[in-house]
Amino acid sequence: MPVDTRRIRGPEESQSPLLFLAPDKVPEASSRQGVRANGDVRPVFARCGLISQAKGSAYLEAGNTKIICSVYGPKETERKDETDMKTGRLVCDFRLAPFSCMKRGAWIQGSEERDLSATLLESLQPGVCLHRYPRSQIEVNVIVLENDGSILAHAVTCASMALADGGIEMYDVVLGCALRQNGNTCLVDPSYSEECGTWQEGYGENQGCVTVALLPNLNQVSGLNADGEMREDTLADAVRTCMDGCHKLYPVVHQALTRAVKRKAPPPEK
Amino acid sequence: MAAVQVSEAEKVYLMHGVRDGLRLDGRRCEDYRHMEIETDVVSNTDGSAKISLGHTDVLVGVKAEIGKPKPTVPDEGYLEFFVDCSANATPEFEGRGGEELGVELSNILYKVFNNRHSVDLRSLCICPGENCWVLYVDVLLLQCDGNLFDAISIAIKAALFNTRIPKVHISEDEEGGKEIELSDDPYDCMRLNVENVPCIVTLCKIGHRHVVDATLQEKACSVASLLISVTHKGMVTCVRKMGRGSLDPESIFEMTEAGKRVGKTLHAPLMELLQKEESLGKKRQKVGFLG
């Protein structure tokens, strides 16, 4: 609905009230209010096959982070000019719902979302047997309903579950885990406030965020994304911690996928 | 990306060479190609630099403009990046062809350079909450022969070193209105501290080894590469896995270590070179684009 600007006599420029909130402090060592230890991931709820039209789909919830992913295809590729037709193409679309963050976002994909799409694609690609789908493309659509931190990591897990649910041939599932390094403490699977935290005044040393995507059975890292300023040994430790975090997720994903398969093809009754 | 055709036999030859520590152009695995840097090449910019790394040619121009600081950080200025993939580099970039690569490159440049660890963003502040300097960093790719990231990052560092921002004075009238006055003396300038500006090192995994500064042929043989940005102190500011392959955890640790080592050794000669070039002043022989 168009708004009559003459009737509402607000100031010409306005700013979000969220700017004036005191930024949350990143909890110091072992002070996640006793809910979980610094090395713990949040409990994850994962289900497959909730979108009936899609070939495969998955829903994942970790704390307040909620993500839906759907997979369409394989279908004929749209881009005919692609020279390499021997392998299939994976297309990723990562979107944050406008209401997912504290501040309302736009429906149009911003540069941050495009960047996340590219990273998601690079993390998923090594896990999918694309050579089995020549001349075709597989579409992966991810939408974040609620952003409470570590969205990229959970999106990777969710998308690989949806791919597996859609019967796309894969070498392995891809699991994601994020970490927030704050000085000498590291918080695994950070929530939104932990992720930003004192980042605003983060002039300290060893500050940064790391996201790792792992193929657990092949023990291969398919995605690595680190920002901030860290020493090299801290980074190596952070990557190792993230890999442990991924392994912790594996049973949950495994269970959700088995459950989906059992429902689709019920075991014969004796 | 500009594509080269590499046959299977060539690939095998190249990969076997890398396995034994030999590369097609006679370099070792952690060597850069011949590099040429020239600053102050475009007169209409506040700072500019041109780098040629092998056959990769990049031109960077920095322009400073007065803008409004971001409401979340009222006492800091910021940098804007734009990468233009010129159709001169390869015909694929014609029209909107280079857009995808351009966006990818500029996104990474934001991550690497636009933070307070790399550039002292506070020095770009003119009047907190009201005015700040915005540095528009425009990158033009003139020729592509692999390893764009490293070349661009070095060129940006050189261009930022060369950047001179005019000094401004804020005067206040009786009603409390503020006015920005520009200094009359064109040499009355502010310089940026570029000491902490990182350089990007891209390591390409070829077979079981990794190489620095890969050419296009070498890149065609590699399925995954790791991009690491390193400051002069050896701090790692950004790591990205690029490409469609995956990496062994052990090789990631090896590659970050190598990246740190290579990146660290890149800074000192670069700064020395830039300072030496500047000390020549007017006596400096300009090379330009045909050098």
Coordinates of C-alpha atoms in Angstrom, one line a residue:
Chain A
M1 CA 0.0 0.0 0.0
P2 CA 1.4 3.4 -0.9
V3 CA 2.1 5.6 2.0
D4 CA 1.0 9.3 2.0
T5 CA 4.3 11.0 2.9
R6 CA 2.6 14.4 3.5
R7 CA 0.4 13.0 6.2
I8 CA 3.1 11.4 8.2
R9 CA 5.3 14.2 9.4
G10 CA 8.4 12.2 10.3
P11 CA 11.9 13.4 9.9
E12 CA 13.4 13.1 6.5
E13 CA 16.1 10.7 7.6
S14 CA 15.4 8.0 10.0
Q15 CA 17.5 5.3 11.5
S16 CA 16.6 1.9 12.9
P17 CA 16.2 2.0 16.7
L18 CA 18.3 -1.2 16.8
L19 CA 21.4 0.9 16.2
F20 CA 21.0 2.5 19.6
L21 CA 20.8 -0.7 21.5
A22 CA 23.8 -1.6 23.6
P23 CA 25.6 -4.3 21.7
D24 CA 25.5 -7.7 23.4
K25 CA 28.8 -8.7 24.9
V26 CA 30.3 -12.0 23.6
P27 CA 30.1 -14.3 26.6
E28 CA 33.6 -14.8 28.1
A29 CA 35.0 -18.3 28.5
S30 CA 32.5 -20.9 29.7
S31 CA 29.8 -18.4 30.2
R32 CA 27.2 -19.5 27.7
Q33 CA 24.9 -19.1 30.7
G34 CA 25.5 -22.7 31.5
V35 CA 23.2 -23.8 28.6
R36 CA 26.0 -25.4 26.7
A37 CA 29.7 -25.5 26.8
N38 CA 31.8 -23.5 24.3
G39 CA 32.6 -26.6 22.3
D40 CA 29.0 -27.7 22.0
V41 CA 26.8 -27.4 19.0
R42 CA 23.2 -26.5 19.5
P43 CA 20.7 -29.4 19.4
V44 CA 19.6 -29.9 15.8
F45 CA 16.2 -30.8 14.5
A46 CA 16.2 -32.1 11.0
R47 CA 13.5 -33.6 8.7
C48 CA 13.4 -34.5 5.1
G49 CA 10.7 -34.3 2.5
L50 CA 8.4 -31.6 3.6
I51 CA 7.9 -29.9 0.2
S52 CA 5.8 -32.3 -1.9
Q53 CA 6.5 -30.7 -5.3
A54 CA 10.2 -30.7 -5.0
K55 CA 12.4 -33.7 -5.9
G56 CA 13.9 -33.5 -2.5
S57 CA 13.6 -31.1 0.5
A58 CA 14.8 -30.7 4.0
Y59 CA 14.1 -28.6 7.0
L60 CA 16.7 -27.9 9.7
E61 CA 16.5 -26.1 13.0
A62 CA 19.4 -25.3 15.3
G63 CA 18.4 -23.1 18.2
N64 CA 16.5 -20.3 16.5
T65 CA 18.2 -20.7 13.1
K66 CA 15.6 -22.2 10.8
I67 CA 16.3 -23.2 7.2
I68 CA 14.3 -24.8 4.4
C69 CA 15.9 -26.2 1.4
S70 CA 14.4 -27.7 -1.8
V71 CA 16.0 -29.5 -4.7
Y72 CA 14.6 -29.6 -8.2
G73 CA 16.0 -31.6 -11.1
P74 CA 17.9 -33.0 -12.8
K75 CA 16.4 -31.2 -15.7
E76 CA 17.7 -30.0 -19.0
T77 CA 20.3 -27.2 -18.6
E78 CA 19.2 -23.7 -19.3
R79 CA 22.6 -22.4 -20.4
K80 CA 23.3 -24.0 -23.7
D81 CA 26.6 -22.1 -24.3
E82 CA 28.3 -24.0 -21.6
T83 CA 31.3 -25.7 -23.2
D84 CA 31.7 -28.5 -20.8
M85 CA 28.5 -30.6 -21.2
K86 CA 30.0 -33.9 -19.9
T87 CA 29.1 -33.1 -16.4
G88 CA 26.0 -31.7 -14.9
R89 CA 25.6 -28.3 -13.4
L90 CA 24.7 -27.5 -9.8
V91 CA 22.8 -24.2 -9.3
C92 CA 22.5 -22.7 -5.8
D93 CA 20.2 -20.0 -4.7
F94 CA 20.6 -18.8 -1.2
R95 CA 18.1 -16.4 0.2
L96 CA 17.4 -14.8 3.6
A97 CA 13.7 -14.2 4.1
P98 CA 13.1 -10.4 4.6
F99 CA 11.9 -11.0 8.1
S100 CA 14.8 -13.4 9.0
C101 CA 17.1 -10.8 10.6
M102 CA 16.6 -8.1 13.1
K103 CA 16.4 -5.5 10.4
R104 CA 14.1 -6.1 7.5
G105 CA 15.8 -7.2 4.3
A106 CA 14.9 -6.8 0.7
W107 CA 13.3 -9.6 -1.5
I108 CA 15.9 -8.9 -4.1
Q109 CA 19.0 -10.9 -3.7
G110 CA 21.8 -8.7 -2.3
S111 CA 25.5 -9.1 -2.8
E112 CA 25.9 -10.9 0.6
E113 CA 23.3 -13.5 -0.5
R114 CA 25.0 -13.9 -3.9
D115 CA 28.2 -14.4 -2.1
L116 CA 26.7 -17.0 0.2
S117 CA 25.1 -18.8 -2.9
A118 CA 28.6 -19.1 -4.4
T119 CA 30.1 -20.4 -1.3
L120 CA 27.3 -22.9 -0.8
L121 CA 27.8 -24.1 -4.4
E122 CA 31.5 -24.6 -3.9
S123 CA 30.9 -26.5 -0.7
L124 CA 28.3 -28.8 -2.2
Q125 CA 29.9 -29.5 -5.5
P126 CA 32.6 -31.9 -4.3
G127 CA 29.9 -34.1 -2.7
V128 CA 27.7 -34.6 -5.7
C129 CA 28.4 -37.1 -8.5
L130 CA 27.8 -34.5 -11.2
H131 CA 29.4 -36.7 -13.9
R132 CA 26.3 -38.9 -13.6
Y133 CA 24.1 -36.1 -14.9
P134 CA 25.5 -34.9 -18.2
R135 CA 23.7 -32.1 -20.0
S136 CA 21.5 -31.4 -17.0
Q137 CA 21.2 -29.1 -14.1
I138 CA 20.2 -29.6 -10.5
E139 CA 18.7 -26.6 -8.6
V140 CA 19.2 -26.1 -4.9
N141 CA 17.1 -23.4 -3.3
V142 CA 17.8 -22.4 0.3
I143 CA 15.7 -20.0 2.3
V144 CA 16.6 -18.9 5.8
L145 CA 13.4 -18.3 7.8
E146 CA 15.1 -17.2 10.9
N147 CA 18.8 -16.1 11.3
D148 CA 20.3 -16.9 14.6
G149 CA 23.8 -17.4 13.5
S150 CA 25.9 -20.0 11.6
I151 CA 23.5 -19.8 8.6
L152 CA 26.0 -20.8 6.0
A153 CA 27.1 -23.9 8.0
H154 CA 23.6 -25.1 8.6
A155 CA 22.5 -24.3 5.0
V156 CA 25.2 -26.6 3.7
T157 CA 24.0 -29.4 6.0
C158 CA 20.4 -28.8 5.0
A159 CA 21.1 -28.6 1.3
S160 CA 23.1 -31.8 1.3
M161 CA 20.2 -33.5 3.1
A162 CA 17.8 -32.2 0.5
L163 CA 20.0 -33.5 -2.3
A164 CA 20.2 -36.9 -0.7
D165 CA 16.4 -36.9 -0.1
G166 CA 15.9 -36.1 -3.8
G167 CA 17.9 -39.2 -4.8
I168 CA 20.7 -37.3 -6.3
E169 CA 23.8 -39.5 -6.4
M170 CA 26.4 -38.3 -4.0
Y171 CA 29.8 -39.4 -2.8
D172 CA 29.0 -38.3 0.8
V173 CA 26.8 -36.0 2.7
V174 CA 28.2 -32.5 3.3
L175 CA 28.1 -31.2 6.8
G176 CA 28.8 -27.7 7.9
C177 CA 30.0 -26.2 11.2
A178 CA 30.8 -22.7 12.1
L179 CA 33.0 -21.2 14.9
R180 CA 33.6 -17.8 16.4
Q181 CA 37.1 -17.1 17.6
N182 CA 37.3 -14.5 20.3
G183 CA 40.8 -14.1 21.6
N184 CA 41.7 -17.5 23.1
T185 CA 38.2 -18.8 23.5
C186 CA 36.3 -20.3 20.6
L187 CA 32.6 -20.7 20.5
V188 CA 31.3 -23.5 18.3
D189 CA 28.1 -23.0 16.4
P190 CA 27.6 -19.4 17.4
S191 CA 24.3 -17.7 17.8
Y192 CA 23.6 -14.4 16.0
S193 CA 24.6 -12.3 19.0
E194 CA 27.8 -14.3 19.6
E195 CA 28.6 -14.0 15.9
C196 CA 28.4 -10.2 15.8
G197 CA 29.1 -9.7 19.5
T198 CA 31.8 -7.2 20.3
W199 CA 32.8 -7.5 16.6
Q200 CA 31.8 -3.9 16.4
E201 CA 34.6 -2.9 18.7
G202 CA 36.7 -5.9 18.0
Y203 CA 40.1 -4.4 17.8
G204 CA 41.5 -7.3 19.8
E205 CA 43.7 -10.1 18.5
N206 CA 42.5 -13.4 17.2
Q207 CA 39.0 -12.3 16.2
G208 CA 37.2 -14.1 13.5
C209 CA 34.6 -16.4 12.1
V210 CA 35.4 -19.8 10.5
T211 CA 33.0 -22.0 8.5
V212 CA 34.0 -25.5 7.4
A213 CA 32.1 -27.9 5.2
L214 CA 33.2 -31.5 5.6
L215 CA 32.6 -34.8 3.8
P216 CA 32.7 -37.0 6.9
N217 CA 33.2 -40.4 5.5
L218 CA 35.9 -39.4 2.9
N219 CA 37.4 -37.0 5.4
Q220 CA 37.7 -34.2 2.9
V221 CA 37.1 -30.5 3.5
S222 CA 34.9 -29.2 0.7
G223 CA 34.4 -25.7 1.9
L224 CA 36.5 -23.3 4.1
N225 CA 35.6 -19.8 4.8
A226 CA 37.4 -17.7 7.4
D227 CA 37.2 -13.9 8.1
G228 CA 38.8 -11.7 10.7
E229 CA 42.4 -11.7 11.9
M230 CA 43.9 -14.8 13.3
R231 CA 47.2 -16.4 13.8
E232 CA 47.9 -19.3 11.6
D233 CA 48.0 -21.9 14.4
T234 CA 44.7 -20.5 15.8
L235 CA 43.2 -21.0 12.4
A236 CA 44.4 -24.6 12.2
D237 CA 42.9 -25.3 15.6
A238 CA 39.7 -23.7 14.6
V239 CA 39.4 -25.8 11.5
R240 CA 40.0 -29.0 13.6
T241 CA 37.4 -27.9 16.1
C242 CA 34.9 -27.3 13.3
M243 CA 35.6 -30.7 11.8
D244 CA 34.8 -32.3 15.2
G245 CA 31.6 -30.2 15.3
C246 CA 30.6 -31.6 11.9
H247 CA 31.1 -35.2 13.1
K248 CA 28.8 -34.5 16.0
L249 CA 26.1 -33.6 13.5
Y250 CA 26.4 -36.7 11.4
P251 CA 24.2 -39.1 13.5
V252 CA 21.3 -36.6 13.4
V253 CA 21.5 -36.2 9.6
H254 CA 21.9 -40.0 9.2
Q255 CA 18.9 -40.7 11.3
A256 CA 16.7 -38.1 9.4
L257 CA 17.7 -39.5 6.0
T258 CA 17.0 -43.2 7.1
R259 CA 13.7 -42.1 8.4
A260 CA 12.8 -40.4 5.1
V261 CA 13.9 -43.4 3.1
K262 CA 11.8 -45.7 5.3
R263 CA 8.8 -43.6 4.8
K264 CA 9.2 -43.4 1.1
A265 CA 9.8 -47.1 0.6
P266 CA 8.4 -48.9 3.7
P267 CA 10.1 -52.1 4.5
P268 CA 8.1 -55.1 3.5
E269 CA 5.8 -56.4 6.3
K270 CA 6.4 -59.9 7.4
Chain B
M1 CA 37.4 -16.8 -16.6
A2 CA 39.6 -16.8 -19.6
A3 CA 39.8 -20.4 -20.7
V4 CA 42.8 -22.2 -22.2
Q5 CA 42.6 -25.5 -23.9
V6 CA 44.8 -28.1 -22.2
S7 CA 45.0 -31.6 -23.6
E8 CA 45.1 -34.7 -21.4
A9 CA 48.8 -35.3 -22.3
E10 CA 49.7 -31.7 -21.4
K11 CA 47.9 -32.1 -18.1
V12 CA 49.8 -35.3 -17.3
Y13 CA 53.1 -33.6 -18.3
L14 CA 52.4 -30.6 -16.1
M15 CA 51.2 -32.6 -13.1
H16 CA 54.2 -34.9 -13.2
G17 CA 56.4 -31.9 -13.4
V18 CA 54.8 -30.3 -10.3
R19 CA 55.1 -33.7 -8.5
D20 CA 58.9 -33.4 -8.9
G21 CA 58.9 -29.7 -8.1
L22 CA 59.4 -28.5 -11.6
R23 CA 57.1 -26.1 -13.4
L24 CA 56.7 -25.3 -17.1
D25 CA 58.4 -22.0 -16.9
G26 CA 61.2 -23.2 -14.7
R27 CA 59.9 -21.8 -11.4
R28 CA 59.8 -23.7 -8.2
C29 CA 56.5 -24.4 -6.5
E30 CA 56.5 -21.3 -4.2
D31 CA 57.9 -18.8 -6.7
Y32 CA 56.1 -15.9 -8.2
R33 CA 56.5 -14.9 -11.8
H34 CA 58.4 -11.7 -12.7
M35 CA 56.5 -8.8 -11.3
E36 CA 56.5 -5.1 -12.3
I37 CA 54.8 -2.4 -10.4
E38 CA 54.4 1.2 -11.2
T39 CA 52.5 3.7 -9.1
D40 CA 51.0 7.1 -10.0
V41 CA 50.1 6.1 -13.5
V42 CA 46.7 7.8 -13.9
S43 CA 46.7 11.5 -13.2
N44 CA 43.0 12.0 -12.5
T45 CA 43.1 9.6 -9.5
D46 CA 44.1 10.2 -6.0
G47 CA 46.2 7.1 -6.1
S48 CA 46.9 4.5 -8.8
A49 CA 49.1 1.6 -9.5
K50 CA 49.6 -0.8 -12.4
I51 CA 51.0 -4.3 -11.9
S52 CA 52.0 -6.9 -14.4
L53 CA 52.6 -10.4 -13.1
G54 CA 53.6 -12.6 -16.0
H55 CA 51.0 -11.8 -18.6
T56 CA 48.4 -10.7 -16.0
D57 CA 47.9 -6.9 -16.1
V58 CA 45.9 -5.0 -13.6
L59 CA 45.3 -1.3 -13.2
V60 CA 43.9 0.1 -10.0
G61 CA 42.7 3.6 -9.4
V62 CA 41.7 5.1 -6.0
K63 CA 39.4 8.1 -5.8
A64 CA 38.5 9.7 -2.6
E65 CA 35.1 11.4 -2.1
I66 CA 33.3 12.8 0.8
G67 CA 30.4 10.7 1.9
K68 CA 28.3 9.9 4.9
P69 CA 29.6 7.3 7.3
K70 CA 27.6 4.1 7.9
P71 CA 25.3 4.5 10.9
T72 CA 26.7 1.4 12.6
V73 CA 30.2 2.9 12.7
P74 CA 29.9 6.7 12.8
D75 CA 33.6 7.3 13.3
E76 CA 34.9 5.4 10.4
G77 CA 35.2 5.9 6.7
Y78 CA 34.9 3.0 4.3
L79 CA 36.2 1.6 1.0
E80 CA 34.1 0.7 -2.1
F81 CA 35.4 -1.9 -4.6
F82 CA 34.5 -2.3 -8.2
V83 CA 36.2 -4.8 -10.5
D84 CA 35.7 -4.3 -14.2
C85 CA 36.6 -7.2 -16.4
S86 CA 37.5 -5.4 -19.6
A87 CA 36.7 -7.1 -22.9
N88 CA 40.3 -6.4 -23.8
A89 CA 41.3 -9.2 -21.5
T90 CA 39.3 -11.9 -23.2
P91 CA 36.3 -11.6 -25.5
E92 CA 34.2 -13.6 -23.0
F93 CA 34.0 -10.5 -20.9
E94 CA 32.2 -8.6 -23.5
G95 CA 28.9 -7.0 -22.5
R96 CA 27.8 -8.6 -19.3
G97 CA 30.1 -11.6 -19.6
G98 CA 32.5 -10.4 -17.0
E99 CA 29.9 -9.4 -14.5
E100 CA 29.8 -12.6 -12.5
L101 CA 33.6 -12.7 -12.1
G102 CA 33.6 -9.0 -11.3
V103 CA 31.1 -9.4 -8.5
E104 CA 32.9 -12.5 -7.1
L105 CA 36.2 -10.6 -7.1
S106 CA 34.8 -7.4 -5.5
N107 CA 33.0 -9.4 -2.8
I108 CA 36.3 -11.0 -1.8
L109 CA 38.1 -7.6 -1.9
Y110 CA 35.5 -6.3 0.6
K111 CA 36.2 -9.1 2.9
V112 CA 39.9 -8.7 2.7
F113 CA 40.4 -5.0 2.7
N114 CA 37.4 -3.2 4.1
N115 CA 38.0 -3.9 7.8
R116 CA 39.7 -2.1 10.5
H117 CA 42.5 -4.6 10.8
S118 CA 43.8 -3.8 7.3
V119 CA 43.2 -0.1 6.8
D120 CA 42.9 2.5 9.6
L121 CA 39.3 3.4 8.8
R122 CA 39.2 5.9 11.6
S123 CA 41.7 8.1 9.9
L124 CA 39.2 8.4 7.1
C125 CA 36.7 10.1 9.4
I126 CA 36.2 13.8 8.9
C127 CA 33.3 14.6 11.3
P128 CA 31.8 11.6 13.2
G129 CA 28.3 10.7 12.1
E130 CA 28.3 13.3 9.4
N131 CA 31.2 13.2 6.9
C132 CA 33.9 10.7 6.1
W133 CA 36.1 9.9 3.2
V134 CA 35.0 7.1 1.0
L135 CA 37.7 5.5 -1.1
Y136 CA 36.5 4.2 -4.4
V137 CA 38.9 1.5 -5.5
D138 CA 38.3 0.6 -9.1
V139 CA 40.1 -2.4 -10.5
L140 CA 40.5 -2.8 -14.2
L141 CA 41.7 -6.2 -15.6
L142 CA 43.7 -5.5 -18.7
Q143 CA 45.1 -9.0 -19.3
C144 CA 44.3 -12.3 -17.6
D145 CA 46.9 -15.0 -17.3
G146 CA 45.9 -16.6 -14.0
N147 CA 46.4 -15.6 -10.4
L148 CA 44.1 -12.5 -10.6
F149 CA 43.6 -12.3 -6.8
D150 CA 47.3 -12.0 -5.9
A151 CA 47.9 -9.4 -8.6
I152 CA 44.9 -7.4 -7.6
S153 CA 45.7 -7.4 -3.9
I154 CA 49.3 -6.2 -4.6
A155 CA 48.1 -3.5 -6.9
I156 CA 45.5 -2.3 -4.4
K157 CA 48.2 -2.1 -1.7
A158 CA 50.5 -0.1 -4.0
A159 CA 47.6 2.2 -5.0
L160 CA 46.6 2.8 -1.4
F161 CA 50.2 3.6 -0.6
N162 CA 50.2 6.1 -3.4
T163 CA 46.9 7.6 -2.4
R164 CA 47.0 11.2 -1.2
I165 CA 43.8 12.5 0.4
P166 CA 43.6 16.3 0.6
K167 CA 43.5 17.7 4.1
V168 CA 40.2 19.3 5.1
H169 CA 39.5 21.7 7.9
I170 CA 36.1 22.0 9.6
S171 CA 35.0 25.5 10.5
E172 CA 31.9 26.3 12.5
D173 CA 29.8 29.4 12.1
E174 CA 27.8 31.1 14.8
E175 CA 24.7 29.1 14.3
G176 CA 26.6 25.8 14.8
G177 CA 26.6 25.0 11.1
K178 CA 29.6 23.2 9.9
E179 CA 31.5 23.8 6.8
I180 CA 34.3 21.8 5.2
E181 CA 37.2 23.7 3.9
L182 CA 39.7 22.3 1.5
S183 CA 43.3 23.3 1.9
D184 CA 44.6 25.6 -0.8
D185 CA 47.9 23.8 -1.0
P186 CA 47.6 20.8 -3.3
Y187 CA 50.6 19.2 -1.5
D188 CA 48.9 19.4 1.9
C189 CA 47.8 15.8 1.9
M190 CA 47.1 12.9 4.2
R191 CA 48.7 9.5 3.6
L192 CA 47.2 6.2 4.5
N193 CA 49.1 3.8 6.7
V194 CA 49.3 0.7 4.5
E195 CA 51.5 -1.3 6.7
N196 CA 48.8 -3.7 7.7
V197 CA 47.1 -4.0 4.3
P198 CA 47.2 -7.7 3.5
C199 CA 48.3 -9.5 0.3
I200 CA 46.4 -12.4 -1.1
V201 CA 48.2 -15.6 -1.8
T202 CA 46.4 -18.2 -3.9
L203 CA 47.7 -21.7 -3.7
C204 CA 46.5 -24.2 -6.3
K205 CA 46.4 -27.8 -5.5
I206 CA 47.9 -29.8 -8.3
G207 CA 48.2 -33.6 -7.6
H208 CA 49.5 -33.9 -4.1
R209 CA 51.4 -30.6 -4.1
H210 CA 50.4 -27.0 -4.3
V211 CA 51.8 -24.2 -6.3
V212 CA 51.9 -20.4 -5.8
D213 CA 51.0 -18.0 -8.6
A214 CA 49.5 -20.5 -11.1
T215 CA 49.3 -19.7 -14.7
L216 CA 46.1 -20.5 -16.7
Q217 CA 47.4 -23.8 -17.8
E218 CA 48.3 -24.8 -14.2
K219 CA 44.9 -23.6 -13.0
A220 CA 43.2 -25.9 -15.6
C221 CA 44.9 -28.9 -13.9
S222 CA 43.8 -28.0 -10.5
V223 CA 40.4 -28.7 -9.0
A224 CA 40.7 -26.7 -5.8
S225 CA 42.7 -23.8 -4.6
L226 CA 43.0 -22.0 -1.3
L227 CA 43.0 -18.2 -1.1
I228 CA 44.8 -16.8 1.9
S229 CA 45.3 -13.2 2.8
V230 CA 48.3 -12.5 5.0
T231 CA 49.5 -9.3 6.7
H232 CA 53.1 -8.3 7.1
K233 CA 53.1 -9.8 10.6
G234 CA 51.9 -13.1 9.3
M235 CA 48.4 -12.8 10.5
V236 CA 45.8 -14.6 8.4
T237 CA 42.8 -12.3 7.7
C238 CA 40.8 -14.3 5.1
V239 CA 40.7 -17.9 3.9
R240 CA 38.5 -19.2 1.1
K241 CA 38.4 -22.5 -0.6
M242 CA 37.8 -21.9 -4.3
G243 CA 37.0 -24.3 -7.1
R244 CA 34.9 -27.4 -7.5
G245 CA 37.1 -29.9 -5.7
S246 CA 37.7 -30.7 -2.0
L247 CA 40.8 -30.7 0.0
D248 CA 42.4 -33.1 2.5
P249 CA 42.5 -31.5 6.0
E250 CA 46.2 -32.1 6.3
S251 CA 46.9 -30.4 3.0
I252 CA 44.8 -27.4 4.2
F253 CA 47.1 -27.0 7.2
E254 CA 50.1 -27.4 4.9
M255 CA 48.7 -24.8 2.5
T256 CA 47.9 -22.2 5.1
E257 CA 51.4 -22.5 6.5
A258 CA 52.9 -22.2 3.1
G259 CA 50.6 -19.2 2.3
K260 CA 51.6 -17.5 5.5
R261 CA 55.3 -18.0 4.7
V262 CA 55.0 -16.8 1.1
G263 CA 52.7 -13.9 2.0
K264 CA 55.1 -12.7 4.8
T265 CA 58.0 -12.6 2.4
L266 CA 56.0 -10.7 -0.1
H267 CA 55.4 -7.6 2.0
A268 CA 58.9 -6.3 2.9
P269 CA 60.3 -6.2 -0.7
L270 CA 57.0 -4.6 -1.9
M271 CA 57.2 -1.8 0.7
E272 CA 60.9 -1.3 0.0
L273 CA 60.2 -1.0 -3.7
L274 CA 57.3 1.5 -3.2
Q275 CA 59.4 3.7 -1.0
K276 CA 62.3 3.6 -3.4
E277 CA 60.1 4.5 -6.3
E278 CA 58.7 7.4 -4.3
S279 CA 62.1 8.7 -3.2
L280 CA 63.0 9.1 -6.9
G281 CA 60.4 11.8 -7.1
K282 CA 60.3 13.6 -10.4
K283 CA 63.5 11.9 -11.7
R284 CA 61.5 8.7 -12.0
Q285 CA 61.3 7.4 -15.5
K286 CA 57.7 6.6 -16.3
V287 CA 57.1 3.3 -18.0
G288 CA 53.4 3.4 -18.7
F289 CA 51.5 0.8 -20.6
L290 CA 53.9 -0.1 -23.3
G291 CA 56.8 -1.0 -21.1

